[in-house]
Amino acid sequence: MSKFEFPTSIISRPVYGTLEPRDGSAHLMIADATGAQAILDVATPDMMAKAHIIYIPKGAEFGHRLRALNPAQYYEGPSYAAAEQRIAKAFGDAKMGLQVYLSGSEGVMGQAQHAAMQAGVPHTAIQTEHRGSTARRMQCVHCKGITEDVATDPFQCSHCGLHLFVRDHYSRRLAAYQGVNIDAEDPGNVPEAKGIYE
Amino acid sequence: MSGAQKIAVTVTAVVPLNDLVTRFEFRRTGGGLLPTFSGGAHTVVEMRDGDTPRMNPYSLMSDPMDQTSYAISVRRDDVGRGGSLFMHNNVAVGDEMVISNPVNLFSLDLRAKKQLFIAGGIGITPFLAQIKQMERLGGRWELHYTCRSEALGSYVDELTTQHPNEANVYYDDQDQRIDLKALLDGQPIGTHIYVCGPKGMIDWVRNTAAAEGWPREGIHYEEFLAPQSGKPFEVKLAISNKVIQVGEQESLLEAMERSGVDAPYLCRGGACGQCETRVIDYTGNFIHRDHWLDDAEHASGEKIMPCVSRFEGKTLVLDR
Amino acid sequence: MTLQFNDETFRDDYSFHNSDRALKRFPFPFHEDSYMYSVNMEQHQGGPADSIYEKRFDVDEHYVSEMRDRAMVLADDPLRCQSLPHMTLAGWDLLELIMVSKSEDYPDLFELHRDGDQWRWVNKPMGIDDSFTFLDEATLPYGPMEYITRQTQGDFCVLDQRDDNLWMDAGTITTQADWSLDFDLGMNFFEWHAPVPMAHEKGIFVRALKFLLNIQQGAPARRLNWTLTVNPLLDTSPENYHKWGIQKTSMTPETVGAKQHLRVELQTFFRLPRSNALVFPIRCYLCSFQDLTKTPKWARRLHRVIRDLPDELATYKGFIDNRPMMLDYLSQFDDGLPTSLGIWPDLDTEPALQKRLI
Ligand code: HEM
Ligand code: FES
């Protein structure tokens, strides 16, 4: 499957690379949906002997192939929220030398990156590779509610109902893009929603 | 002069610690408090060695919370340019000197889950202040300190009595070595390493940690490049319209200051970038000794850092 | 000097106003008849008597009312003041810097009595007299940064310095030009500046950052920045944009002079000693177009700057739609005469306006 090329944008907007194997004392790999493919591409038997894979399939069927890589630890769960405690524990127990690999949607990579940073891993040391959905995790700057999987712009806030322009300004701390009211100066004049990259 | 105001101080103590290292203590001349600082900061001490001005950076080793006095420790360097010799031979209690405001190019990352200090020889000095800061604010730390011999182990007694669990000392002459790989192995995530000592030691720590998968941001080092002497050379300063001679024992920056040219600086050690100067014309070779410019900039012949770098050749014209 | 404090509001009935003294010392930000982003930084070591540059932290007639407005903003939205855990020491640094500076610069208004770590702080305009233990958070009603910035005009970003960058890891931001601390918290210098047009391409941020990283203890620096705001509204936050944005459409040719305000930020930079962090106070000064145009040089220049500002900047600063109305108003004052260089009003030397409608 070919990868989506995000248009170049402002500096706060994350850019993603291609996972590559690195030396380290342990490897923590977190992926959702077709993000599994990036792990399959990078995995080596050496790495797998010290690897913990956390996978959120979201309907994709890569679970058996990831399991067949024979990682030291494997977990599959229904959602990021379900995996969150496990991820927090994995980072809490981790030692220096841990390598972090994230792949899949921006929302899942962003949240896992935040968990890693909280533990003390610098964000520049975390590898990311985007695969699959281009939908965004977005915070409404007005009510602060976060909405997952926002694919269109403008977007009506799922919490407060304001119509939001989905900016490219991105916060690693919130793992979210910013949504700002689009019709504040002309109430009711909301352009028709279309795909963010249309 | 650019930058902050200088501080006039009086030497209140000169304490020889061993054959090589002497501690100097300062109070503000005329009374009053000194600025606080953060662990890892240094001050630039100005010396008047006959006609030669000297400015050497020394780490502040006293308690950062103590504003009544500052302390530095100076290792005598018999082959260097003479700043440390001047301190050892000419500076006495009661002397008035001028020092800079504290500058920190080696500060603690206060987010760290644990601080791991690695010192070689006189490289212990910034850690003495950082340890006091950690003790005051709380937080995990550990020190690994190598010295040539017990006789040359500056501050070893103080460290091992006050911090028996955190301070680990290794003597070269007893064949004690830091087992670095073992030390790095198993450190909790969020640990930061700080290394201060000879260049070889810094490279060893950086390379070993990188090979063990430690991130670059977690490894902090400060390398005081002692501004090294070299052959005399001549420089034309285009803006000031002056031709000046840089002597063997002084840096290009010092020569500019001696000639009354207001040249910017901060670290005087090739680290901060403040003194970056554009080269207008040259015939000859640069001896770049800074950490600031990258390899391409060094090769370009377009920039020089006068605090540490020198020149050999026929003509050098600078935009200053 | 005894300062009279205005009793005024920055919301609802907008009773904010500038006295003649305030007008005279207003930091007009344009040193020539055009404007473009630049690395406009200089040392912050005082300035002309009674100018806003004179003191390290300028206190003026709006002090008490601005602090009242800040308290209201923080009560509505506590996320406007945040400090990541490793920034507490920098907060104490800031508290010390401000208390020492204000008690030295305004001894009739502020007093600081120190006995070791036992401190007593007296803020007469706000009726505060608190004793506390320095470096002990339990002895203050708020964290140290929040405590002191509730008593100091201007917004405050406190930047951690590491990895050759600055990180916005703490701040009190209630009078911002449409950016969110809550969102930008934790970003580095290039990231929080990401939305700014044109300046990245011009290399301004790379050079500015190099300069900032080198700011030394005892050697603060400063620069001016500006934007335009309809009504003297301090809290132009993205958080409340859905409430205040509509005010931009409320101007008419009759009211533009009174409602349209030039908003100037005096930005200063201080190294904080104990934490090696950097503090970035952003002090906001407001002045209506009708007050600004009383100074002939400023009247001429303001028209030319607003007229010739690139569209990218007018869009970013949020006034492109109102620009034609502003220009209609400002052009009445511009008689085409040349202006002297520099920001000062030069009232004695600049000729009176030759042309004046109304
Ligand atoms: C470290 C201190 C600084 C902080 C915390 C800071 C913060 C900010 C923030 C939050 C914005 C708004 C960005 C947005 O639209 O979301 C901004 C805008 C801007 N900043 Fe800074 N800044 C700092 C220093 C500087 C310096 C030194 C310069 C240049 C010399 C600079 C130039 C600008 C410019 C040109 C804008 C656009 C402003 C406008 O057009 O209204 N900043 N800054
Ligand atoms: S003075 Fe710092 S690099 Fe020269």
Short mmCIF file of C-alpha atoms and ligand atoms in Angstrom, two decimals, chain B residues 253 264-275 292 305-307, ligand 2:
data_model
loop_
_atom_site.label_atom_id
_atom_site.label_comp_id
_atom_site.label_asym_id
_atom_site.label_seq_id
_atom_site.Cartn_x
_atom_site.Cartn_y
_atom_site.Cartn_z
CA LEU B 253 39.58 37.95 20.87
CA PRO B 264 31.14 40.46 21.42
CA TYR B 265 31.72 37.28 23.42
CA LEU B 266 30.08 35.17 26.04
CA CYS B 267 31.67 31.82 26.77
CA ARG B 268 35.19 32.54 25.51
CA GLY B 269 35.41 28.81 24.94
CA GLY B 270 34.14 28.19 21.43
CA ALA B 271 30.70 27.06 22.56
CA CYS B 272 28.19 29.88 22.58
CA GLY B 273 28.43 31.44 19.12
CA GLN B 274 28.41 35.01 20.33
CA CYS B 275 31.80 36.01 18.92
CA TRP B 292 29.92 26.31 17.21
CA MET B 305 35.32 32.29 16.27
CA PRO B 306 38.02 34.62 17.66
CA CYS B 307 37.77 33.36 21.24
S1 FES D 2 32.70 33.70 22.81
FE1 FES D 2 31.47 31.91 22.78
S2 FES D 2 32.01 31.05 20.85
FE2 FES D 2 33.39 32.69 21.07
#
